[in-house]
Amino acid sequence: MAQAYVDVQKVKSARKALLNPETITSLSEIFKVLGDPTRLKIVLAVAHAELCVQDLASLLSISESAISHQMRVLKTLRLVKQRRDGKMAYYSLDDEHIEDLIRVATRHISEL
Amino acid sequence: MAQAYVDVQKVKSARKALLNPETITSLSEIFKVLGDPTRLKIVLAVAHAELCVQDLASLLSISESAISHQMRVLKTLRLVKQRRDGKMAYYSLDDEHIEDLIRVATRHISEL
DNA sequence: ATGATGATTGAACATCTGTTCATATATAAT
DNA sequence: ATTATATATGAACAGATGTTCAATCATCAT
């Protein structure tokens, strides 16, 4: 059972150190979106070149539908932007910070 | 259907820009682990102070069992380290990069 | 207008995830 | 030895997630 505190002071100060709920939510959303290998690959790909749905599907070997579903997620989170050209939809990165984020994370895993 | 390429060259060069599979896996694992609000809060808390399971449970208002399960995940990914002191298990951050990662991400969301 | 093509959407599905509950392990105190 | 306490583990469950398939929408070419 034990719904008690071992060290009340530490918990109190840790609680203050915790970011506010909205920030926590936004942060975990960003991390979560990059936490799926498919989406991470998409982000890396469109960071390198503006690509259409078909080519992303070919590149990642999944259906165009799956790509489209994921692009909606990425667009909602404002990680990518869309350019329309006739029938085609071209996607590219809409965020410089994301590359920093990936860079920092890459440095992290290379030091294990 | 259309299992074809629109722009073969672009796909080819995008494929090269893609990191190798192991890196992709490791990266998405790191992001995924921070992509859950509970784990993110745990990481923020133990980055601030060394805490035991009970106090983490109190802080986040979930069961000690749930904390314990998550600590195992975080320990496996080497994000936190454990110190034993009698019956107690004290956890603290085992990675400086993680704080950088959260910092960069925080900057990102503050600019929306 | 008709057909073809690229993209999107919705439903369905299997799989994964995070939590709780019950139980087990480990240490400490009596 | 027994009891109490802190943590860990395993099973079970509900809810979320990522994909495919089928259908739809939008644009282009004939």
Coordinates of C-alpha atoms (C1' of nucleotides) in Angstrom, one line a residue:
Chain A
M1 CA 0.0 0.0 0.0
A2 CA 2.2 2.8 1.3
Q3 CA 0.8 6.0 -0.3
A4 CA 3.3 8.0 1.7
Y5 CA 6.4 10.0 1.0
V6 CA 9.9 8.9 1.9
D7 CA 11.4 12.3 1.4
V8 CA 8.8 15.0 1.2
Q9 CA 11.2 17.8 0.5
K10 CA 12.8 16.0 -2.4
V11 CA 9.4 15.2 -3.9
K12 CA 8.3 18.8 -3.4
S13 CA 11.3 20.3 -5.2
A14 CA 11.1 17.6 -7.9
R15 CA 7.5 18.6 -8.5
K16 CA 8.6 22.2 -9.1
A17 CA 11.2 21.0 -11.5
L18 CA 8.6 19.2 -13.5
L19 CA 7.5 21.3 -16.5
N20 CA 3.9 22.4 -16.7
P21 CA 1.4 19.9 -18.1
E22 CA 1.0 21.5 -21.5
T23 CA 4.7 21.4 -22.1
I24 CA 4.9 17.8 -21.0
T25 CA 2.2 16.9 -23.4
S26 CA 3.7 18.8 -26.3
L27 CA 7.2 17.4 -25.6
S28 CA 6.0 13.8 -25.4
E29 CA 4.0 14.3 -28.6
I30 CA 7.1 15.4 -30.5
F31 CA 9.2 12.6 -29.2
K32 CA 6.4 10.1 -29.8
V33 CA 6.1 11.1 -33.4
L34 CA 9.8 10.5 -34.0
G35 CA 9.5 7.3 -32.0
D36 CA 8.1 5.4 -34.9
P37 CA 10.8 4.1 -37.3
T38 CA 8.6 4.8 -40.4
R39 CA 7.9 8.4 -39.4
L40 CA 11.6 8.9 -38.5
K41 CA 12.6 7.7 -41.9
I42 CA 10.0 9.9 -43.6
V43 CA 11.4 12.9 -41.6
L44 CA 14.9 12.1 -42.6
A45 CA 14.0 11.6 -46.2
V46 CA 12.0 14.9 -46.6
A47 CA 14.8 16.7 -44.7
H48 CA 17.0 15.7 -47.5
A49 CA 14.7 16.3 -50.4
E50 CA 11.1 17.3 -51.3
L51 CA 9.3 14.1 -52.1
C52 CA 5.9 13.0 -53.3
V53 CA 3.8 10.2 -51.7
Q54 CA 4.6 7.6 -54.3
D55 CA 8.4 8.1 -54.0
L56 CA 8.1 8.0 -50.2
A57 CA 6.1 4.8 -50.5
S58 CA 8.8 3.3 -52.8
L59 CA 11.6 4.4 -50.6
L60 CA 10.1 2.9 -47.5
S61 CA 8.4 -0.1 -49.1
I62 CA 5.0 0.5 -47.6
S63 CA 1.7 1.5 -49.3
E64 CA 0.9 5.0 -50.4
S65 CA -2.0 4.9 -48.1
A66 CA 0.2 4.3 -45.1
I67 CA 2.4 7.2 -46.2
S68 CA -0.6 9.4 -46.6
H69 CA -1.8 8.5 -43.1
Q70 CA 1.5 9.3 -41.6
M71 CA 1.9 12.6 -43.5
R72 CA -1.3 13.8 -41.9
V73 CA 0.2 13.1 -38.5
L74 CA 3.4 14.9 -39.4
K75 CA 1.6 17.8 -40.9
T76 CA -0.7 18.2 -37.9
L77 CA 2.4 18.3 -35.7
R78 CA 3.9 20.8 -38.2
L79 CA 6.9 18.8 -38.8
V80 CA 6.4 18.7 -42.6
K81 CA 4.8 21.0 -45.0
Q82 CA 2.9 20.1 -48.2
R83 CA 3.1 21.7 -51.7
R84 CA 0.5 20.8 -54.2
D85 CA 1.4 20.5 -57.9
G86 CA -1.5 19.2 -59.9
K87 CA -2.2 15.7 -58.8
M88 CA 1.0 15.4 -56.9
A89 CA 1.6 16.3 -53.3
Y90 CA 5.2 17.2 -52.4
Y91 CA 6.3 17.1 -48.8
S92 CA 9.3 18.7 -47.2
L93 CA 10.6 19.4 -43.7
D94 CA 8.9 22.4 -42.0
D95 CA 11.2 22.6 -39.0
E96 CA 14.8 23.3 -38.5
H97 CA 14.9 22.2 -34.9
I98 CA 14.0 18.7 -35.8
E99 CA 17.3 18.1 -37.5
D100 CA 19.0 19.4 -34.4
L101 CA 17.0 17.0 -32.3
I102 CA 18.0 14.1 -34.5
R103 CA 21.6 15.2 -34.4
V104 CA 21.7 15.4 -30.6
A105 CA 20.0 12.0 -30.3
T106 CA 22.4 10.5 -32.8
R107 CA 25.4 11.8 -30.8
H108 CA 23.8 10.2 -27.8
I109 CA 23.5 6.7 -29.2
S110 CA 26.9 6.8 -30.7
E111 CA 28.3 7.1 -27.1
L112 CA 27.0 3.9 -25.8
Chain B
M1 CA -1.3 0.5 -57.8
A2 CA 1.7 2.4 -59.2
Q3 CA 4.7 0.7 -57.7
A4 CA 6.9 3.1 -59.7
Y5 CA 9.2 6.0 -59.1
V6 CA 8.3 9.5 -60.0
D7 CA 11.8 10.8 -59.6
V8 CA 14.3 7.9 -59.4
Q9 CA 17.3 10.1 -58.8
K10 CA 15.7 11.9 -55.8
V11 CA 14.7 8.6 -54.3
K12 CA 18.2 7.2 -54.8
S13 CA 19.9 10.1 -53.1
A14 CA 17.3 10.2 -50.4
R15 CA 18.0 6.5 -49.7
K16 CA 21.6 7.3 -49.2
A17 CA 20.7 10.2 -46.9
L18 CA 18.8 7.7 -44.7
L19 CA 20.8 6.5 -41.8
N20 CA 21.6 2.8 -41.5
P21 CA 19.0 0.5 -40.1
E22 CA 20.6 0.0 -36.7
T23 CA 20.9 3.8 -36.2
I24 CA 17.2 4.2 -37.2
T25 CA 16.2 1.6 -34.7
S26 CA 18.2 3.1 -31.8
L27 CA 17.1 6.6 -32.6
S28 CA 13.4 5.7 -32.7
E29 CA 13.8 3.7 -29.5
I30 CA 15.2 6.7 -27.7
F31 CA 12.5 9.0 -29.0
K32 CA 9.8 6.4 -28.2
V33 CA 10.9 6.1 -24.6
L34 CA 10.6 9.8 -24.2
G35 CA 7.3 9.8 -26.1
D36 CA 5.3 8.6 -23.2
P37 CA 4.3 11.4 -20.7
T38 CA 4.9 9.2 -17.7
R39 CA 8.4 8.2 -18.7
L40 CA 9.2 11.8 -19.7
K41 CA 8.1 13.0 -16.2
I42 CA 10.2 10.3 -14.6
V43 CA 13.2 11.4 -16.6
L44 CA 12.7 15.0 -15.7
A45 CA 12.2 14.1 -12.0
V46 CA 15.3 11.9 -11.7
A47 CA 17.3 14.5 -13.7
H48 CA 16.5 16.9 -10.8
A49 CA 17.0 14.5 -7.9
E50 CA 17.7 10.9 -7.0
L51 CA 14.4 9.4 -6.1
C52 CA 13.0 6.1 -4.8
V53 CA 10.1 4.2 -6.3
Q54 CA 7.6 5.3 -3.7
D55 CA 8.3 8.9 -4.1
L56 CA 8.1 8.7 -7.9
A57 CA 4.8 6.9 -7.5
S58 CA 3.6 9.7 -5.2
L59 CA 4.9 12.4 -7.5
L60 CA 3.2 11.0 -10.6
S61 CA 0.1 9.5 -8.9
I62 CA 0.5 6.1 -10.3
S63 CA 1.2 2.7 -8.6
E64 CA 4.6 1.7 -7.5
S65 CA 4.3 -1.3 -9.7
A66 CA 3.8 0.9 -12.8
I67 CA 6.9 3.0 -11.8
S68 CA 8.9 -0.2 -11.3
H69 CA 7.9 -1.4 -14.8
Q70 CA 8.9 1.8 -16.4
M71 CA 12.2 2.0 -14.5
R72 CA 13.1 -1.3 -16.0
V73 CA 12.5 0.1 -19.5
L74 CA 14.5 3.2 -18.7
K75 CA 17.3 1.2 -17.2
T76 CA 17.5 -1.1 -20.2
L77 CA 17.8 1.9 -22.4
R78 CA 20.5 3.2 -20.0
L79 CA 18.6 6.5 -19.4
V80 CA 18.7 6.0 -15.6
K81 CA 20.9 4.2 -13.2
Q82 CA 19.9 2.5 -10.0
R83 CA 21.5 2.7 -6.5
R84 CA 20.5 0.1 -3.9
D85 CA 20.3 1.1 -0.2
G86 CA 18.8 -1.7 1.8
K87 CA 15.2 -2.1 0.8
M88 CA 15.2 1.1 -1.2
A89 CA 16.1 1.6 -4.8
Y90 CA 17.2 5.0 -5.8
Y91 CA 17.1 6.1 -9.4
S92 CA 18.9 8.9 -11.1
L93 CA 19.7 10.1 -14.6
D94 CA 22.4 8.2 -16.3
D95 CA 22.8 10.4 -19.4
E96 CA 23.7 14.0 -19.9
H97 CA 22.6 14.1 -23.5
I98 CA 19.0 13.4 -22.5
E99 CA 18.7 16.8 -20.9
D100 CA 20.1 18.4 -24.1
L101 CA 17.5 16.5 -26.1
I102 CA 14.7 17.8 -23.9
R103 CA 16.1 21.3 -24.0
V104 CA 16.2 21.3 -27.8
A105 CA 12.7 19.9 -28.0
T106 CA 11.4 22.5 -25.5
R107 CA 12.9 25.2 -27.6
H108 CA 11.2 23.8 -30.6
I109 CA 7.7 23.7 -29.1
S110 CA 8.1 27.2 -27.7
E111 CA 8.4 28.5 -31.2
L112 CA 5.1 27.4 -32.5
Chain C
dA1 C1' -17.8 13.2 -70.6
dT2 C1' -14.7 9.3 -69.7
dG3 C1' -10.9 7.1 -68.0
dA4 C1' -6.5 7.2 -65.7
dT5 C1' -3.6 8.5 -62.0
dG6 C1' -2.0 10.4 -57.4
dA7 C1' -3.6 11.2 -53.0
dT8 C1' -6.7 10.9 -49.2
dT9 C1' -10.0 8.8 -46.1
dG10 C1' -12.4 5.3 -43.3
dA11 C1' -13.0 0.7 -41.7
dA12 C1' -11.0 -3.3 -40.1
dC13 C1' -7.4 -5.8 -38.2
dA14 C1' -3.5 -7.5 -35.6
dT15 C1' -0.1 -5.9 -32.7
dC16 C1' 1.8 -3.2 -29.1
dT17 C1' 1.6 -0.4 -24.8
dG18 C1' 0.8 1.1 -20.1
dT19 C1' -1.6 0.2 -16.2
dT20 C1' -3.5 -2.4 -12.3
dC21 C1' -3.9 -6.5 -9.5
dA22 C1' -1.9 -10.4 -7.4
dT23 C1' 2.1 -12.6 -6.3
dA24 C1' 7.0 -13.1 -5.4
dT25 C1' 11.6 -11.6 -3.8
dA26 C1' 14.6 -9.1 -0.7
dT27 C1' 15.9 -6.7 3.2
dA28 C1' 14.9 -4.9 7.9
dA29 C1' 13.0 -5.1 12.5
dT30 C1' 10.9 -7.4 16.3
Chain D
dA1 C1' 11.4 -17.4 12.8
dT2 C1' 7.8 -14.1 11.9
dT3 C1' 6.2 -9.9 10.3
dA4 C1' 6.5 -5.7 7.8
dT5 C1' 8.1 -2.9 4.2
dA6 C1' 10.2 -1.7 -0.5
dT7 C1' 10.7 -3.2 -4.9
dA8 C1' 10.1 -6.3 -8.7
dT9 C1' 7.7 -9.5 -11.7
dG10 C1' 3.9 -11.8 -14.4
dA11 C1' -0.7 -12.1 -16.0
dA12 C1' -4.5 -9.8 -17.7
dC13 C1' -6.9 -6.0 -19.5
dA14 C1' -8.4 -1.9 -22.0
dG15 C1' -6.9 1.4 -25.1
dA16 C1' -3.8 3.1 -28.6
dT17 C1' -1.1 2.4 -33.0
dG18 C1' 0.4 1.3 -37.7
dT19 C1' -0.8 -1.1 -41.6
dT20 C1' -3.7 -2.8 -45.5
dC21 C1' -7.8 -2.8 -48.3
dA22 C1' -11.6 -0.6 -50.4
dA23 C1' -13.7 3.4 -51.6
dT24 C1' -13.5 8.3 -52.5
dC25 C1' -11.8 12.8 -54.1
dA26 C1' -9.1 15.7 -57.2
dT27 C1' -6.7 16.6 -61.2
dC28 C1' -5.1 15.6 -65.8
dA29 C1' -5.4 13.6 -70.6
dT30 C1' -8.0 11.9 -74.2

